[in-house]
C-alpha cells in the first residue's frame, strides 16, 4: 500500500468517525431527559438499579452510559457499575451549577430537527426552522408553552455558570442605571448588582418572561425594577445597556433596530455592552463557530466577528471601543456614542 492510499484510508476513517459524532449529544440528551445523574449522588450503581429508579430499559441505558463514559462524564467499573465523574457532575439537577436544563434546550427538537436539515440553509440562505415547524422560531416559541418553558429554563441554566465572571468583567461606572435588555429571569443583572453595590438595575423583557424573575432578594431591595416591552420598539432610559445572547438571535437589520433604540434612550456618556461569542479570525476551535450554525438553522441570527460588530455599531451611531474577554466563551463588546 502506497502513502497516498494510507492517507486516504486515514481520511476516510476520520470522516466516518466525525459523521457518527451526532450520536454523542443524542446520548447526552437521553441521559439528561431521564435524570440518570440524579441517581448517582450516593455512589456507583448498575444499569439494572438505575433502570428501576429512572423507569428505563436496563440494556438500553447501559449502552447510552457506555458511550458517555468514553468522554469522561460517567465511568464504568469492573463490576459493571457506573459512577458519575467530577466532569459529569453538572448533569445533576441539584448540582451547584447544573446544566441539565441547558442540555435539554440545546438538544430540543426545535434545535435538533433544523440542524438535520441544514442543507436547506445552503440552498436558500434562510433558516430551516420555518419549513419544519410552519413559522419562524420566535412565533412558534410564543404560541407553544412547552418550547417556551424549555427555552427559559435552558437559558437560565446555561447562563448560571457564566454570569458571575461576565458581571465581574463588565466596565460599570459608579452609580449607573443598568438596563438588562431581554434579560430573561435576570441572572446576569442579579450578579452585576451584587458585585457593584452602587448600581441600580432595570430588567426589561416581555411580561410572561418577567414573571419568572429572580431579583426579589433582601440584599437587592430598592435597587431594581421591572420594565415590560418590546425591544424592537423602544428601551427604557439608562446608562448601560446589557445585551447578553440577544443580538446573535437576530439578523443585522433587526440588530440595528435594537441598537438604535438603545442609543436613542441612552443617557449622555452611556454605553452598550453586547455580550456574545466573538468569532476569532483563525481556524482554531471555538464554541462560537458551533453556536453560529445553530443560529443559522433554527433562528435568523448569527455569531459575529469584531469587524462585524464594528460595522453594526457604526450604523447605530456607536463605535466599538474595546472587546473584553470574560473567561467564558462570551466576550463583552463595548459600544460608545460616536464622536
Tab-separated table of C-alpha atoms in Angstrom:
chain	number	residue	atom	x	y	z
A	1	UNK	CA	0.000	0.000	0.000
A	2	UNK	CA	1.492	3.332	-1.013
A	3	UNK	CA	1.492	6.503	1.087
A	4	UNK	CA	-1.378	8.016	-0.864
A	5	UNK	CA	-3.625	5.030	-0.149
A	6	UNK	CA	-2.634	5.036	3.523
A	7	UNK	CA	-3.504	8.694	3.928
A	8	UNK	CA	-6.740	8.144	2.034
A	9	UNK	CA	-7.788	5.401	4.445
A	10	UNK	CA	-6.943	7.589	7.415
A	11	UNK	CA	-9.005	10.394	5.962
A	12	UNK	CA	-11.928	8.048	5.337
A	13	UNK	CA	-11.798	6.686	8.895
A	14	UNK	CA	-11.629	10.192	10.357
A	15	UNK	CA	-14.570	11.466	8.331
A	16	UNK	CA	-16.744	8.470	9.204
A	17	UNK	CA	-15.904	8.969	12.887
A	18	UNK	CA	-16.846	12.658	12.604
A	19	UNK	CA	-20.151	11.784	10.916
A	20	UNK	CA	-21.035	9.448	13.784
A	21	UNK	CA	-20.403	12.232	16.273
A	22	UNK	CA	-24.062	13.334	16.339
A	23	UNK	CA	-24.890	10.238	18.386
A	24	UNK	CA	-22.964	11.548	21.390
A	25	UNK	CA	-25.237	14.575	22.029
A	26	UNK	CA	-28.189	12.266	21.345
A	27	UNK	CA	-26.981	10.012	24.148
A	28	UNK	CA	-26.293	13.021	26.354
A	29	UNK	CA	-29.850	14.237	25.842
A	30	UNK	CA	-31.259	10.805	26.655
A	31	UNK	CA	-29.300	10.647	29.918
A	32	UNK	CA	-30.362	14.180	30.865
A	33	UNK	CA	-34.009	13.536	29.968
A	34	UNK	CA	-34.338	10.554	32.327
A	35	UNK	CA	-32.260	12.242	35.043
A	36	UNK	CA	-29.818	9.397	35.464
A	37	UNK	CA	-27.139	11.597	37.055
A	38	UNK	CA	-29.521	12.455	39.906
A	39	UNK	CA	-29.441	8.829	40.991
A	40	UNK	CA	-25.665	8.558	41.245
A	41	UNK	CA	-25.009	11.005	44.071
A	42	UNK	CA	-24.561	8.199	46.610
A	43	UNK	CA	-22.098	6.159	44.568
A	44	UNK	CA	-21.925	3.717	41.657
A	45	UNK	CA	-24.968	1.711	40.587
A	46	UNK	CA	-25.606	-0.960	37.999
A	47	UNK	CA	-27.666	-0.253	34.888
A	48	UNK	CA	-30.352	-2.509	36.349
A	49	UNK	CA	-30.549	-0.450	39.538
A	50	UNK	CA	-30.573	2.783	37.580
A	51	UNK	CA	-33.239	1.465	35.232
A	52	UNK	CA	-35.586	0.781	38.161
A	53	UNK	CA	-35.209	4.305	39.549
A	54	UNK	CA	-35.480	6.031	36.165
A	55	UNK	CA	-38.179	3.841	34.625
A	56	UNK	CA	-35.995	2.848	31.695
A	57	UNK	CA	-34.778	-0.304	29.971
A	58	UNK	CA	-31.584	-1.561	31.633
A	59	UNK	CA	-29.862	-2.818	28.488
A	60	UNK	CA	-30.542	0.370	26.544
A	61	UNK	CA	-29.479	2.561	29.460
A	62	UNK	CA	-26.210	0.617	29.714
A	63	UNK	CA	-25.459	1.292	26.065
A	64	UNK	CA	-26.092	5.024	26.456
A	65	UNK	CA	-23.921	5.297	29.571
A	66	UNK	CA	-21.159	3.249	27.946
A	67	UNK	CA	-20.850	5.829	25.166
A	68	UNK	CA	-20.947	8.771	27.585
A	69	UNK	CA	-18.219	7.096	29.619
A	70	UNK	CA	-15.883	7.340	26.617
A	71	UNK	CA	-15.759	11.104	27.179
A	72	UNK	CA	-15.451	11.024	30.919
A	73	UNK	CA	-18.901	12.058	32.155
A	74	UNK	CA	-19.509	8.605	33.635
A	75	UNK	CA	-17.173	5.762	34.445
A	76	UNK	CA	-17.881	2.033	34.349
A	77	UNK	CA	-16.051	-0.171	36.852
A	78	UNK	CA	-15.026	-3.812	36.622
A	79	UNK	CA	-18.329	-4.902	38.197
A	80	UNK	CA	-20.335	-3.134	35.509
A	81	UNK	CA	-21.469	-0.304	37.793
A	82	UNK	CA	-21.472	3.307	36.639
A	83	UNK	CA	-20.439	6.316	38.668
A	84	UNK	CA	-20.825	9.992	37.924
A	85	UNK	CA	-17.453	11.679	37.467
A	86	UNK	CA	-16.456	15.174	38.533
A	87	UNK	CA	-16.657	16.228	34.881
A	88	UNK	CA	-20.247	14.955	34.651
A	89	UNK	CA	-21.460	16.443	37.939
A	90	UNK	CA	-23.230	19.393	36.286
A	91	UNK	CA	-25.719	16.937	34.767
A	92	UNK	CA	-27.322	16.632	38.217
A	93	UNK	CA	-30.459	18.711	38.626
A	94	UNK	CA	-29.331	19.845	42.094
A	95	UNK	CA	-25.658	20.401	41.244
A	96	UNK	CA	-24.215	23.754	42.412
A	97	UNK	CA	-24.063	24.738	38.742
A	98	UNK	CA	-26.431	22.471	36.832
A	99	UNK	CA	-26.631	22.429	33.040
A	100	UNK	CA	-29.205	19.667	32.738
A	101	UNK	CA	-31.845	22.157	31.533
A	102	UNK	CA	-29.314	23.672	29.133
A	103	UNK	CA	-28.655	20.258	27.589
A	104	UNK	CA	-32.391	19.690	27.155
A	105	UNK	CA	-32.750	23.094	25.477
A	106	UNK	CA	-29.750	22.749	23.149
A	107	UNK	CA	-30.846	19.272	22.033
A	108	UNK	CA	-34.582	20.033	21.919
A	109	UNK	CA	-36.360	19.180	18.678
A	110	UNK	CA	-36.576	22.908	17.858
A	111	UNK	CA	-32.779	22.897	17.568
A	112	UNK	CA	-32.173	19.274	16.609
A	113	UNK	CA	-34.534	18.951	13.648
A	114	UNK	CA	-33.419	22.121	11.820
A	115	UNK	CA	-29.778	21.107	12.285
A	116	UNK	CA	-30.552	17.889	10.434
A	117	UNK	CA	-31.970	19.964	7.557
A	118	UNK	CA	-29.035	22.377	7.320
A	119	UNK	CA	-28.738	21.761	3.582
A	120	UNK	CA	-31.841	23.953	3.248
A	121	UNK	CA	-29.814	26.866	4.645
A	122	UNK	CA	-27.144	26.341	1.996
A	123	UNK	CA	-29.705	26.198	-0.775
A	124	UNK	CA	-31.752	29.302	0.035
A	125	UNK	CA	-29.806	31.177	2.703
A	126	UNK	CA	-32.721	31.021	5.139
A	127	UNK	CA	-33.431	29.244	8.411
A	128	UNK	CA	-34.511	25.612	8.209
A	129	UNK	CA	-36.933	26.140	11.100
A	130	UNK	CA	-39.876	27.572	9.157
A	131	UNK	CA	-40.269	24.737	6.644
A	132	UNK	CA	-40.253	22.214	9.503
A	133	UNK	CA	-42.450	23.970	12.082
A	134	UNK	CA	-44.543	26.192	9.828
A	135	UNK	CA	-43.438	29.547	11.266
A	136	UNK	CA	-40.304	31.375	12.471
A	137	UNK	CA	-38.719	30.323	15.766
A	138	UNK	CA	-39.954	33.128	17.994
A	139	UNK	CA	-43.515	32.914	16.655
A	140	UNK	CA	-43.530	29.211	17.456
A	141	UNK	CA	-41.937	29.979	20.792
A	142	UNK	CA	-44.710	32.481	21.639
A	143	UNK	CA	-47.560	30.062	20.990
A	144	UNK	CA	-46.017	26.842	22.332
A	145	UNK	CA	-45.802	26.787	26.139
A	146	UNK	CA	-43.631	23.673	26.186
A	147	UNK	CA	-40.969	25.235	23.991
A	148	UNK	CA	-41.072	28.499	25.939
A	149	UNK	CA	-40.539	26.715	29.257
A	150	UNK	CA	-37.667	24.628	27.891
A	151	UNK	CA	-36.048	27.723	26.387
A	152	UNK	CA	-36.260	29.909	29.505
A	153	UNK	CA	-35.121	27.157	31.871
A	154	UNK	CA	-32.353	26.208	29.483
A	155	UNK	CA	-31.093	29.752	29.046
A	156	UNK	CA	-31.096	30.302	32.812
A	157	UNK	CA	-29.181	27.052	33.289
A	158	UNK	CA	-26.697	27.908	30.546
A	159	UNK	CA	-26.192	31.387	31.990
A	160	UNK	CA	-25.694	30.461	35.635
A	161	UNK	CA	-22.179	29.189	35.025
A	162	UNK	CA	-21.112	32.335	33.174
A	163	UNK	CA	-22.998	35.223	34.800
A	164	UNK	CA	-20.590	35.966	37.634
A	165	UNK	CA	-17.362	36.102	35.587
A	166	UNK	CA	-19.155	38.209	32.973
A	167	UNK	CA	-20.525	40.598	35.595
A	168	UNK	CA	-17.053	40.885	37.125
A	169	UNK	CA	-15.591	41.801	33.730
A	170	UNK	CA	-18.220	44.414	32.788
A	171	UNK	CA	-16.981	48.032	32.955
A	172	UNK	CA	-19.770	49.547	35.055
A	173	UNK	CA	-19.472	53.231	36.042
A	174	UNK	CA	-20.303	54.115	39.650
A	175	UNK	CA	-23.990	54.784	40.408
A	176	UNK	CA	-25.072	53.843	36.877
A	177	UNK	CA	-28.512	52.581	35.906
A	178	UNK	CA	-28.068	49.291	34.073
A	179	UNK	CA	-30.785	48.122	31.671
A	180	UNK	CA	-30.700	44.366	31.034
A	181	UNK	CA	-32.385	44.190	27.623
A	182	UNK	CA	-34.135	40.888	27.015
A	183	UNK	CA	-32.620	39.804	30.305
A	184	UNK	CA	-34.918	36.848	30.890
A	185	UNK	CA	-35.114	35.933	34.563
A	186	UNK	CA	-32.404	38.430	35.486
A	187	UNK	CA	-29.491	36.150	36.353
A	188	UNK	CA	-26.845	38.461	34.883
A	189	UNK	CA	-28.382	41.593	36.400
A	190	UNK	CA	-28.539	39.828	39.772
A	191	UNK	CA	-24.797	39.092	39.589
A	192	UNK	CA	-23.997	42.627	38.419
A	193	UNK	CA	-25.949	44.316	41.213
A	194	UNK	CA	-24.404	42.115	43.876
A	195	UNK	CA	-20.897	42.770	42.574
A	196	UNK	CA	-21.438	46.541	42.279
A	197	UNK	CA	-23.339	47.992	45.273
A	198	UNK	CA	-23.731	51.459	43.721
A	199	UNK	CA	-25.630	50.234	40.650
A	200	UNK	CA	-29.350	50.258	40.026
A	201	UNK	CA	-30.901	47.896	37.516
A	202	UNK	CA	-33.870	47.577	35.179
A	203	UNK	CA	-34.848	44.145	33.888
A	204	UNK	CA	-36.540	44.640	30.512
A	205	UNK	CA	-38.439	41.837	28.787
A	206	UNK	CA	-41.867	40.528	27.865
A	207	UNK	CA	-44.405	40.241	30.722
A	208	UNK	CA	-44.601	36.432	30.679
A	209	UNK	CA	-40.796	36.238	30.912
A	210	UNK	CA	-40.513	38.754	33.748
A	211	UNK	CA	-42.964	36.673	35.760
A	212	UNK	CA	-40.111	34.266	36.491
A	213	UNK	CA	-37.522	36.871	37.532
A	214	UNK	CA	-35.026	36.211	40.354
A	215	UNK	CA	-34.295	39.744	41.587
A	216	UNK	CA	-36.597	39.847	44.608
A	217	UNK	CA	-33.958	39.124	47.247
A	218	UNK	CA	-33.410	41.023	50.528
A	219	UNK	CA	-29.901	42.195	49.630
A	220	UNK	CA	-31.154	43.986	46.487
A	221	UNK	CA	-34.185	45.739	47.959
A	222	UNK	CA	-34.802	49.106	46.307
A	223	UNK	CA	-32.123	48.684	43.641
A	224	UNK	CA	-34.056	47.115	40.788
A	225	UNK	CA	-37.267	47.479	38.812
A	226	UNK	CA	-39.041	45.611	36.031
A	227	UNK	CA	-39.990	47.104	32.673
A	228	UNK	CA	-42.267	45.383	30.186
A	229	UNK	CA	-41.982	45.950	26.477
A	230	UNK	CA	-40.689	45.051	23.022
A	231	UNK	CA	-37.042	45.945	22.478
A	232	UNK	CA	-37.689	46.364	18.757
A	233	UNK	CA	-39.978	49.271	19.641
A	234	UNK	CA	-38.117	51.029	22.457
A	235	UNK	CA	-35.895	50.541	25.505
A	236	UNK	CA	-36.027	52.247	28.927
A	237	UNK	CA	-33.695	55.171	29.703
A	238	UNK	CA	-30.406	54.166	31.303
A	239	UNK	CA	-26.641	54.497	31.396
A	240	UNK	CA	-25.507	50.982	30.475
A	241	UNK	CA	-27.353	48.536	28.228
A	242	UNK	CA	-26.638	44.833	28.633
A	243	UNK	CA	-27.482	42.620	25.643
A	244	UNK	CA	-26.399	39.120	26.599
A	245	UNK	CA	-27.007	36.440	23.964
A	246	UNK	CA	-29.528	38.767	22.291
A	247	UNK	CA	-28.031	40.153	19.082
A	248	UNK	CA	-26.921	36.707	17.940
A	249	UNK	CA	-30.606	35.709	17.663
A	250	UNK	CA	-31.298	38.353	15.011
A	251	UNK	CA	-30.135	39.415	11.567
A	252	UNK	CA	-28.251	42.666	11.004
A	253	UNK	CA	-31.358	44.751	10.220
A	254	UNK	CA	-33.147	43.649	13.395
A	255	UNK	CA	-29.994	44.019	15.472
A	256	UNK	CA	-29.529	47.527	14.125
A	257	UNK	CA	-33.078	48.467	15.152
A	258	UNK	CA	-32.390	47.234	18.674
A	259	UNK	CA	-29.069	49.060	18.939
A	260	UNK	CA	-30.602	52.288	17.667
A	261	UNK	CA	-33.319	52.030	20.314
A	262	UNK	CA	-30.635	51.682	22.986
A	263	UNK	CA	-28.664	54.588	21.532
A	264	UNK	CA	-31.779	56.776	21.466
A	265	UNK	CA	-32.646	56.069	25.115
A	266	UNK	CA	-29.071	56.216	26.386
A	267	UNK	CA	-28.039	58.905	28.873
A	268	UNK	CA	-25.068	61.120	27.924
A	269	UNK	CA	-21.842	59.172	28.350
A	270	UNK	CA	-23.694	55.877	28.232
A	271	UNK	CA	-22.622	52.639	26.598
A	272	UNK	CA	-23.890	49.365	25.186
A	273	UNK	CA	-22.330	46.101	26.315
A	274	UNK	CA	-23.065	43.342	23.813
A	275	UNK	CA	-22.216	40.003	25.378
A	276	UNK	CA	-21.905	37.354	22.692
A	277	UNK	CA	-19.374	34.924	21.309
A	278	UNK	CA	-16.900	36.846	19.136
A	279	UNK	CA	-15.638	34.649	16.319
A	280	UNK	CA	-11.826	34.689	16.109
A	281	UNK	CA	-10.190	35.100	12.673
A	282	UNK	CA	-8.411	31.736	12.595
A	283	UNK	CA	-9.006	28.005	12.181
A	284	UNK	CA	-8.905	27.174	15.893
A	285	UNK	CA	-11.916	25.516	17.513
A	286	UNK	CA	-14.290	27.964	19.176
A	287	UNK	CA	-17.749	27.306	20.598
A	288	UNK	CA	-18.995	30.391	18.781
A	289	UNK	CA	-18.422	28.686	15.445
A	290	UNK	CA	-20.694	25.854	16.580
A	291	UNK	CA	-23.353	28.179	18.007
A	292	UNK	CA	-23.297	30.068	14.724
A	293	UNK	CA	-24.698	27.044	12.898
A	294	UNK	CA	-27.460	26.667	15.496
A	295	UNK	CA	-28.399	30.292	14.849
A	296	UNK	CA	-28.353	29.651	11.116
A	297	UNK	CA	-30.503	26.517	11.241
A	298	UNK	CA	-33.122	27.439	13.857
A	299	UNK	CA	-33.179	31.229	14.020
A	300	UNK	CA	-32.233	34.106	11.719
A	301	UNK	CA	-29.180	35.420	13.551
A	302	UNK	CA	-25.507	34.630	13.670
A	303	UNK	CA	-22.395	34.929	15.754
A	304	UNK	CA	-20.191	37.823	14.665
A	305	UNK	CA	-16.561	38.838	14.392
A	306	UNK	CA	-15.155	42.035	15.883
A	307	UNK	CA	-15.243	43.530	12.374
A	308	UNK	CA	-18.943	42.644	12.079
A	309	UNK	CA	-19.667	44.406	15.355
A	310	UNK	CA	-17.674	47.453	14.256
A	311	UNK	CA	-19.855	47.837	11.160
A	312	UNK	CA	-23.088	47.185	13.045
A	313	UNK	CA	-22.245	49.701	15.759
A	314	UNK	CA	-21.289	52.372	13.220
A	315	UNK	CA	-24.708	52.144	11.592
A	316	UNK	CA	-26.288	52.739	15.019
A	317	UNK	CA	-24.184	55.861	15.754
A	318	UNK	CA	-21.934	53.874	18.058
A	319	UNK	CA	-18.289	52.964	17.880
A	320	UNK	CA	-16.651	49.819	19.142
A	321	UNK	CA	-14.307	50.899	21.920
A	322	UNK	CA	-12.984	47.510	23.018
A	323	UNK	CA	-13.624	43.759	23.227
A	324	UNK	CA	-13.228	42.455	26.769
A	325	UNK	CA	-12.611	38.753	27.474
A	326	UNK	CA	-14.609	37.249	30.342
A	327	UNK	CA	-13.039	33.859	30.947
A	328	UNK	CA	-16.089	32.262	29.289
A	329	UNK	CA	-16.869	31.617	25.635
A	330	UNK	CA	-18.551	35.034	25.571
A	331	UNK	CA	-16.854	38.415	25.249
A	332	UNK	CA	-18.075	41.919	26.114
A	333	UNK	CA	-18.223	44.114	23.022
A	334	UNK	CA	-18.412	47.689	24.258
A	335	UNK	CA	-20.085	50.326	22.128
A	336	UNK	CA	-19.967	54.040	22.992
A	337	UNK	CA	-21.570	57.017	21.212
A	338	UNK	CA	-19.724	58.009	18.063
A	339	UNK	CA	-17.609	61.137	18.427
